Short mmCIF file of C-alpha atoms in Angstrom, two decimals:
data_model
loop_
_atom_site.label_atom_id
_atom_site.label_comp_id
_atom_site.label_asym_id
_atom_site.label_seq_id
_atom_site.Cartn_x
_atom_site.Cartn_y
_atom_site.Cartn_z
CA MET A 1 -20.83 57.18 18.70
CA SER A 2 -17.77 59.20 19.35
CA VAL A 3 -16.63 62.19 17.81
CA ILE A 4 -13.81 61.68 15.47
CA GLY A 5 -11.41 64.82 15.02
CA VAL A 6 -10.54 65.68 11.77
CA VAL A 7 -7.86 68.41 11.56
CA GLY A 8 -6.93 70.36 8.50
CA ALA A 9 -9.58 71.56 6.29
CA GLY A 10 -7.99 71.23 2.89
CA VAL A 11 -8.58 69.03 0.29
CA MET A 12 -7.42 65.73 2.28
CA GLY A 13 -9.13 67.02 5.43
CA VAL A 14 -12.26 68.01 3.84
CA GLY A 15 -12.54 64.35 2.18
CA VAL A 16 -11.94 62.62 5.28
CA ALA A 17 -14.61 64.54 7.01
CA GLN A 18 -17.14 64.12 4.25
CA ASN A 19 -16.55 60.20 4.30
CA LEU A 20 -17.02 59.98 8.03
CA ALA A 21 -19.88 61.78 8.15
CA GLN A 22 -21.32 59.94 4.90
CA CYS A 23 -20.82 56.95 7.02
CA GLY A 24 -22.60 58.08 10.18
CA TYR A 25 -19.60 59.27 12.11
CA ASP A 26 -19.66 62.63 14.36
CA VAL A 27 -17.18 64.83 13.11
CA VAL A 28 -15.22 67.79 14.68
CA LEU A 29 -13.17 69.40 11.85
CA VAL A 30 -10.42 72.25 12.89
CA ASP A 31 -8.36 74.51 10.87
CA LYS A 32 -6.61 77.93 11.75
CA ASP A 33 -9.35 80.17 10.58
CA GLU A 34 -13.12 80.64 9.94
CA GLU A 35 -12.53 81.29 6.16
CA THR A 36 -10.89 77.99 5.71
CA LEU A 37 -13.94 76.19 7.37
CA ASP A 38 -16.11 78.04 5.50
CA ALA A 39 -14.59 77.25 2.30
CA ALA A 40 -15.00 73.45 3.63
CA ARG A 41 -18.51 73.35 3.97
CA ALA A 42 -18.92 74.96 0.48
CA THR A 43 -16.58 72.11 -0.89
CA ILE A 44 -18.72 69.45 1.04
CA THR A 45 -21.92 70.86 -0.48
CA ARG A 46 -20.57 70.87 -4.22
CA ASN A 47 -19.03 67.34 -3.70
CA CYS A 48 -22.36 66.00 -2.53
CA ARG A 49 -24.04 67.52 -5.46
CA MET A 50 -21.64 65.99 -7.76
CA SER A 51 -21.75 62.61 -6.25
CA ALA A 52 -24.55 60.81 -7.98
CA LEU A 53 -23.11 62.26 -11.18
CA MET A 54 -20.09 60.51 -10.45
CA GLY A 55 -21.57 57.00 -9.99
CA GLY A 56 -21.72 57.61 -6.18
CA PRO A 57 -24.33 57.53 -3.99
CA ALA A 58 -26.86 60.63 -3.88
CA LEU A 59 -26.10 62.46 -0.95
CA ASP A 60 -27.75 65.15 1.09
CA ALA A 61 -25.40 67.53 1.84
CA ASP A 62 -27.31 69.13 4.88
CA GLU A 63 -27.92 65.79 6.39
CA ILE A 64 -24.14 64.93 5.99
CA LEU A 65 -22.84 68.92 7.18
CA ALA A 66 -25.28 68.30 10.13
CA ARG A 67 -22.84 65.70 11.43
CA ILE A 68 -19.82 67.88 11.18
CA THR A 69 -18.73 70.62 13.64
CA THR A 70 -16.19 73.05 12.68
CA ALA A 71 -14.03 74.76 15.07
CA VAL A 72 -11.02 77.32 14.98
CA GLY A 73 -7.91 75.78 16.87
CA VAL A 74 -7.35 72.19 18.05
CA GLY A 75 -9.21 72.58 21.75
CA ALA A 76 -12.45 71.09 20.08
CA LEU A 77 -10.38 68.02 19.82
CA ALA A 78 -10.24 67.14 23.56
CA LYS A 79 -13.46 65.27 23.12
CA ALA A 80 -12.30 63.15 20.10
CA SER A 81 -11.69 59.23 20.42
CA THR A 82 -9.73 59.43 17.29
CA VAL A 83 -7.93 62.44 15.52
CA ILE A 84 -6.97 62.19 12.04
CA GLU A 85 -4.38 64.78 10.91
CA ASN A 86 -4.32 66.05 7.49
CA VAL A 87 -2.16 69.19 7.54
CA THR A 88 0.22 70.08 4.68
CA GLU A 89 3.29 67.67 3.76
CA ASN A 90 5.75 69.84 5.37
CA TRP A 91 7.78 68.83 8.70
CA GLU A 92 7.59 72.31 10.46
CA ILE A 93 3.86 72.58 10.35
CA LYS A 94 3.30 68.66 10.93
CA GLN A 95 5.58 68.90 13.99
CA ARG A 96 3.80 72.11 15.49
CA VAL A 97 0.53 70.47 14.98
CA HIS A 98 1.08 66.91 16.37
CA ARG A 99 2.59 68.42 19.49
CA GLU A 100 -0.69 70.74 19.62
CA ILE A 101 -2.47 67.32 19.21
CA ASP A 102 -0.66 65.84 21.86
CA GLU A 103 -1.36 68.46 24.46
CA VAL A 104 -5.18 68.84 24.12
CA CYS A 105 -6.10 65.12 23.47
CA ALA A 106 -7.50 62.62 25.86
CA PRO A 107 -4.74 59.91 26.96
CA ASP A 108 -6.55 57.18 24.95
CA THR A 109 -6.85 59.06 21.66
CA VAL A 110 -5.63 57.20 18.63
CA VAL A 111 -3.61 59.92 16.51
CA ILE A 112 -3.88 59.11 12.79
CA VAL A 113 -1.00 60.74 10.47
CA ASN A 114 -2.62 61.26 6.98
CA THR A 115 0.59 61.71 4.87
CA SER A 116 1.68 60.31 1.53
CA ALA A 117 5.60 60.71 2.34
CA ILE A 118 6.47 61.56 5.91
CA PRO A 119 7.61 58.21 7.99
CA ILE A 120 5.26 57.44 10.84
CA THR A 121 7.83 56.62 13.35
CA ARG A 122 9.32 60.28 12.84
CA VAL A 123 5.85 61.84 13.60
CA ALA A 124 5.44 59.39 16.53
CA SER A 125 8.64 60.62 18.10
CA LEU A 126 6.91 63.94 19.10
CA SER A 127 4.22 62.24 20.93
CA SER A 128 4.05 61.12 24.49
CA ARG A 129 2.10 58.18 23.09
CA PRO A 130 4.05 56.76 20.41
CA ALA A 131 1.94 53.36 20.73
CA GLN A 132 -1.19 55.24 19.65
CA THR A 133 0.41 57.20 16.52
CA VAL A 134 -0.31 55.44 13.36
CA GLY A 135 -0.46 56.37 9.32
CA VAL A 136 -3.05 56.21 7.02
CA HIS A 137 -2.26 57.08 3.44
CA PHE A 138 -5.91 58.29 2.08
CA MET A 139 -6.04 59.06 -1.69
CA ASN A 140 -7.95 61.73 -3.25
CA PRO A 141 -10.78 62.13 -3.61
CA VAL A 142 -11.17 60.38 -0.36
CA PRO A 143 -14.96 59.47 -0.42
CA ALA A 144 -14.34 57.75 -3.83
CA LYS A 145 -11.52 55.97 -3.10
CA PRO A 146 -11.66 52.32 -1.69
CA VAL A 147 -8.17 51.53 -0.63
CA VAL A 148 -5.72 53.11 1.55
CA GLU A 149 -2.13 52.51 2.70
CA LEU A 150 -2.30 51.73 6.50
CA ILE A 151 1.34 52.31 8.32
CA PRO A 152 2.23 51.31 11.90
CA GLY A 153 5.09 53.18 13.02
CA VAL A 154 7.84 51.23 15.10
CA HIS A 155 6.04 51.68 18.34
CA THR A 156 2.69 51.42 17.34
CA SER A 157 0.60 48.84 19.26
CA GLN A 158 -1.58 46.07 17.62
CA GLU A 159 -4.88 47.47 19.55
CA THR A 160 -4.27 50.95 17.69
CA VAL A 161 -3.91 49.33 14.38
CA GLN A 162 -7.17 47.56 15.10
CA ARG A 163 -8.83 50.36 16.24
CA THR A 164 -7.76 51.95 12.98
CA ARG A 165 -8.87 49.24 10.83
CA ASP A 166 -12.23 49.30 12.47
CA LEU A 167 -12.70 53.09 11.56
CA LEU A 168 -11.20 52.51 8.19
CA THR A 169 -13.76 49.24 7.53
CA GLY A 170 -16.41 51.76 9.19
CA MET A 171 -15.53 54.37 6.31
CA GLY A 172 -15.87 51.67 3.76
CA LYS A 173 -12.33 51.12 3.02
CA LYS A 174 -9.76 48.35 2.68
CA ALA A 175 -6.34 48.87 4.11
CA VAL A 176 -3.43 47.59 2.84
CA GLU A 177 -0.84 47.36 5.48
CA VAL A 178 2.85 48.16 4.58
CA LYS A 179 5.88 48.75 6.57
CA ASP A 180 6.95 52.56 7.60
CA SER A 181 8.96 53.83 4.74
CA ALA A 182 9.14 57.44 3.52
CA GLY A 183 6.62 57.55 0.73
CA PHE A 184 5.25 53.92 1.37
CA VAL A 185 4.46 52.19 -1.48
CA SER A 186 2.39 54.39 -3.45
CA ASN A 187 4.45 57.73 -3.72
CA ARG A 188 7.98 55.79 -3.83
CA VAL A 189 6.67 54.49 -7.22
CA LEU A 190 4.30 57.25 -8.11
CA MET A 191 6.89 60.16 -7.57
CA LEU A 192 9.62 58.74 -9.11
CA THR A 193 7.35 58.14 -12.26
CA VAL A 194 6.07 61.95 -12.66
CA ASN A 195 9.76 63.00 -11.85
CA GLU A 196 11.00 61.07 -14.91
CA ALA A 197 8.17 62.25 -16.86
CA ALA A 198 8.88 65.88 -16.20
CA TYR A 199 12.44 65.08 -17.18
CA LEU A 200 11.12 63.66 -20.76
CA VAL A 201 9.74 67.07 -21.13
CA HIS A 202 12.65 68.76 -19.78
CA GLU A 203 15.02 67.10 -22.17
CA GLY A 204 12.84 67.63 -25.13
CA VAL A 205 12.27 63.84 -25.66
CA ALA A 206 8.62 64.19 -25.82
CA THR A 207 5.71 66.82 -24.93
CA ALA A 208 3.47 66.27 -21.95
CA GLU A 209 0.40 65.64 -24.08
CA GLN A 210 2.75 62.66 -25.71
CA VAL A 211 4.08 61.26 -22.34
CA ASP A 212 0.62 61.13 -21.06
CA GLU A 213 -0.79 59.52 -24.50
CA VAL A 214 1.48 56.43 -24.05
CA PHE A 215 0.71 55.89 -20.69
CA ARG A 216 -3.11 56.08 -21.61
CA GLY A 217 -3.00 54.55 -24.69
CA CYS A 218 -0.23 51.61 -24.13
CA PHE A 219 -1.09 51.05 -20.38
CA GLY A 220 -4.86 51.82 -20.17
CA HIS A 221 -4.10 54.29 -17.45
CA PRO A 222 -7.15 56.76 -17.06
CA MET A 223 -4.73 59.30 -16.84
CA GLY A 224 -1.02 60.02 -17.62
CA PRO A 225 1.53 60.87 -14.96
CA LEU A 226 1.62 64.73 -15.98
CA GLU A 227 -2.22 65.20 -16.21
CA THR A 228 -1.74 63.46 -12.56
CA ALA A 229 1.16 65.99 -11.67
CA ASP A 230 -1.34 68.76 -12.42
CA LEU A 231 -4.35 67.32 -10.65
CA ILE A 232 -2.07 67.00 -7.28
CA GLY A 233 -0.29 70.26 -7.96
CA VAL A 234 3.37 70.53 -9.38
CA ASP A 235 4.61 72.10 -6.21
CA THR A 236 3.22 69.42 -3.84
CA ILE A 237 5.12 66.58 -6.43
CA LEU A 238 8.24 68.48 -6.23
CA TYR A 239 7.84 68.80 -2.05
CA SER A 240 7.13 65.31 -2.22
CA VAL A 241 10.37 64.21 -4.52
CA GLU A 242 12.49 66.58 -2.35
CA VAL A 243 11.38 64.54 1.01
CA LEU A 244 12.32 61.34 -0.70
CA TYR A 245 15.69 62.46 -1.92
CA GLU A 246 16.37 63.72 1.46
CA HIS A 247 15.27 60.64 3.24
CA TYR A 248 16.96 58.05 1.38
CA ALA A 249 19.97 60.55 0.19
CA ASP A 250 19.57 58.56 -3.07
CA SER A 251 20.09 60.25 -6.30
CA LYS A 252 17.32 58.46 -7.96
CA TYR A 253 15.08 60.73 -6.49
CA ARG A 254 16.94 63.84 -7.78
CA PRO A 255 13.91 66.43 -8.43
CA CYS A 256 13.54 67.68 -12.27
CA PRO A 257 14.92 71.12 -12.56
CA LEU A 258 11.50 71.85 -14.66
CA LEU A 259 9.45 71.05 -11.49
CA LYS A 260 11.37 73.46 -9.61
CA GLN A 261 11.03 76.22 -12.30
CA MET A 262 7.53 75.60 -12.64
CA THR A 263 6.89 75.80 -8.83
CA ASP A 264 8.82 78.94 -8.76
CA ALA A 265 6.41 80.33 -11.67
CA GLY A 266 3.57 79.61 -10.20
CA LEU A 267 2.67 77.07 -12.75
CA HIS A 268 1.13 74.65 -10.01
CA GLY A 269 -1.41 72.97 -12.18
CA ARG A 270 -5.17 72.81 -12.05
CA LYS A 271 -5.30 74.94 -9.03
CA SER A 272 -3.48 77.68 -10.21
CA GLY A 273 -4.89 77.41 -13.84
CA ARG A 274 -1.64 76.40 -15.60
CA GLY A 275 0.85 73.49 -15.09
CA PHE A 276 1.73 71.08 -17.79
CA TYR A 277 -1.85 71.93 -19.34
CA THR A 278 -3.74 75.21 -19.02
CA TYR A 279 -7.19 75.21 -17.61
CA ASP A 280 -9.97 77.78 -18.07
CA GLY A 281 -11.93 79.24 -15.17
CA MET B 1 -31.93 75.90 -30.31
CA ALA B 2 -31.14 72.34 -28.79
CA ASN B 3 -28.92 72.12 -31.83
CA THR B 4 -27.01 75.17 -31.15
CA HIS B 5 -26.82 74.08 -27.34
CA ALA B 6 -25.61 70.99 -28.53
CA GLN B 7 -22.79 72.71 -30.51
CA THR B 8 -21.72 74.77 -27.75
CA ILE B 9 -21.22 71.70 -25.51
CA ARG B 10 -19.41 69.75 -27.81
CA ALA B 11 -16.86 72.70 -28.50
CA PHE B 12 -16.17 72.64 -24.61
CA ILE B 13 -15.75 69.12 -24.32
CA VAL B 14 -13.69 68.75 -27.63
CA GLY B 15 -11.72 71.95 -26.26
CA ARG B 16 -10.53 69.85 -23.29
CA HIS B 17 -10.14 66.67 -25.03
CA PRO B 18 -8.70 67.96 -28.57
CA GLN B 19 -7.78 64.34 -29.48
CA ALA B 20 -11.13 63.57 -29.43
CA GLU B 21 -13.51 62.87 -32.44
CA LEU B 22 -17.18 63.37 -30.55
CA THR B 23 -20.53 62.74 -31.87
CA ASP B 24 -23.77 64.10 -30.49
CA ASP B 25 -24.82 60.68 -29.45
CA GLN B 26 -21.42 59.20 -28.14
CA ASP B 27 -21.34 58.14 -24.25
CA ILE B 28 -18.76 60.46 -22.71
CA PHE B 29 -18.80 58.56 -19.57
CA SER B 30 -17.83 55.21 -21.57
CA LEU B 31 -15.19 57.01 -23.79
CA GLY B 32 -13.42 57.90 -20.64
CA PHE B 33 -13.63 61.59 -20.62
CA ILE B 34 -15.47 62.12 -17.40
CA ASN B 35 -13.20 62.20 -13.95
CA SER B 36 -14.68 64.18 -10.92
CA LEU B 37 -13.35 67.61 -11.88
CA PHE B 38 -14.28 67.27 -15.42
CA ALA B 39 -17.78 66.54 -14.41
CA MET B 40 -17.89 69.63 -12.08
CA GLU B 41 -16.37 71.75 -14.81
CA LEU B 42 -19.09 70.47 -17.36
CA VAL B 43 -21.90 71.48 -14.56
CA MET B 44 -20.44 74.88 -14.35
CA PHE B 45 -20.03 75.68 -17.64
CA ILE B 46 -23.64 74.56 -18.40
CA GLU B 47 -24.99 76.52 -15.59
CA LYS B 48 -22.89 79.63 -16.50
CA GLU B 49 -23.06 79.33 -20.19
CA PHE B 50 -26.78 78.84 -20.48
CA GLY B 51 -27.69 80.69 -17.12
CA VAL B 52 -29.51 77.86 -15.84
CA SER B 53 -29.51 76.42 -12.54
CA LEU B 54 -29.27 72.40 -12.23
CA PRO B 55 -31.13 71.20 -9.25
CA ASN B 56 -29.68 68.01 -7.42
CA ASP B 57 -32.08 65.54 -8.85
CA GLU B 58 -31.24 66.53 -12.28
CA LEU B 59 -27.43 65.59 -11.58
CA ARG B 60 -27.68 62.19 -12.95
CA ILE B 61 -25.69 60.43 -15.17
CA ASP B 62 -28.22 59.82 -17.80
CA ASN B 63 -28.56 63.77 -18.23
CA PHE B 64 -24.78 63.94 -18.88
CA ARG B 65 -24.21 60.92 -20.90
CA THR B 66 -24.35 62.35 -24.40
CA VAL B 67 -23.97 65.99 -25.94
CA SER B 68 -27.70 65.55 -26.91
CA SER B 69 -29.01 64.52 -23.28
CA MET B 70 -27.18 67.48 -21.96
CA ALA B 71 -28.60 69.79 -24.65
CA GLU B 72 -31.91 68.47 -23.77
CA LEU B 73 -31.46 69.24 -20.10
CA VAL B 74 -30.44 72.84 -21.10
CA GLU B 75 -33.62 73.05 -23.15
CA ARG B 76 -35.79 71.86 -20.18
CA ARG B 77 -34.31 73.85 -17.72
CA LEU B 78 -34.44 76.99 -19.74
CA ALA B 79 -38.44 76.18 -20.81
CA GLY B 80 -38.85 75.70 -16.99
CA ALA B 81 -37.34 79.04 -16.34
CA VAL B 82 -39.68 80.48 -18.90
CA SER B 83 -42.84 79.14 -17.67
CA ALA B 84 -41.93 79.37 -13.71
#
């Protein structure tokens, strides 16, 4: 079986790499420095430990890590049949990385863009092979989420879509194919919901606890929108809303000033210990 | 001792879910308290608070289902550490 390249060893890239390795694929995981790659290996070990406790399969971390080669820089992607890019949702960074991927990869490589907001056709415009560029919006945590959004760009070929579907099936995922549109289905709705929930707190209509209790209690959602914001990262929410606002030039996506203030103040949610809620340790 | 462990573990869970009224024998999975992040926090809390290490084969749902089962797990690990 050929090697799958995974670019970016952040939360999403690590999840994708682990999921692939769990399903028997050989993976090369690349990022810009060794520290990030070391942290990625530690995260995979921890995730494997926790798997059975969360109702998933019992996983052998050593066996899974044995299928993942790590490397600094994109050079190691030359041998990959498919590359899944998972860098941060920042257009400048995405541009730079996709130009590098384009230079180093073999001509028949399929390039999958893992994004929650950026239009695929825009990313494909950077590539010399737009027919082989396709979007997949993976959900976090990747190994535990069975459904993804699959997004062909304007120029994506049917063959690329089929190869991507086959890979996703091999990863145990069901793909819901939707048209290219900034934010796709999930985040056009979710980001508006979280943004509006932040407005309710900002305007003093309700506390974060009250907003979340309404969603949990009335709708049966396992988490309220502001707990979700803390989990995703308040800064990430803000950037996503800003992408939607910029792309559609529609005032319904106006970012809540509270999200901006919290982002400036470093109140980024769980990862910084404080967001709409406070977290220990 | 298990009783004290149970109190400590219950206080940790209730600290994260202040609206909860939790007895030692309620199933925290069926109550919806457990997501992957909270499960990890719970494992880390138990390891740090009681100075025990939890091997992979102890990280099973049955060991974490109730406050009592977690307290028993801690007792078992502490006893194992002493006899080892």
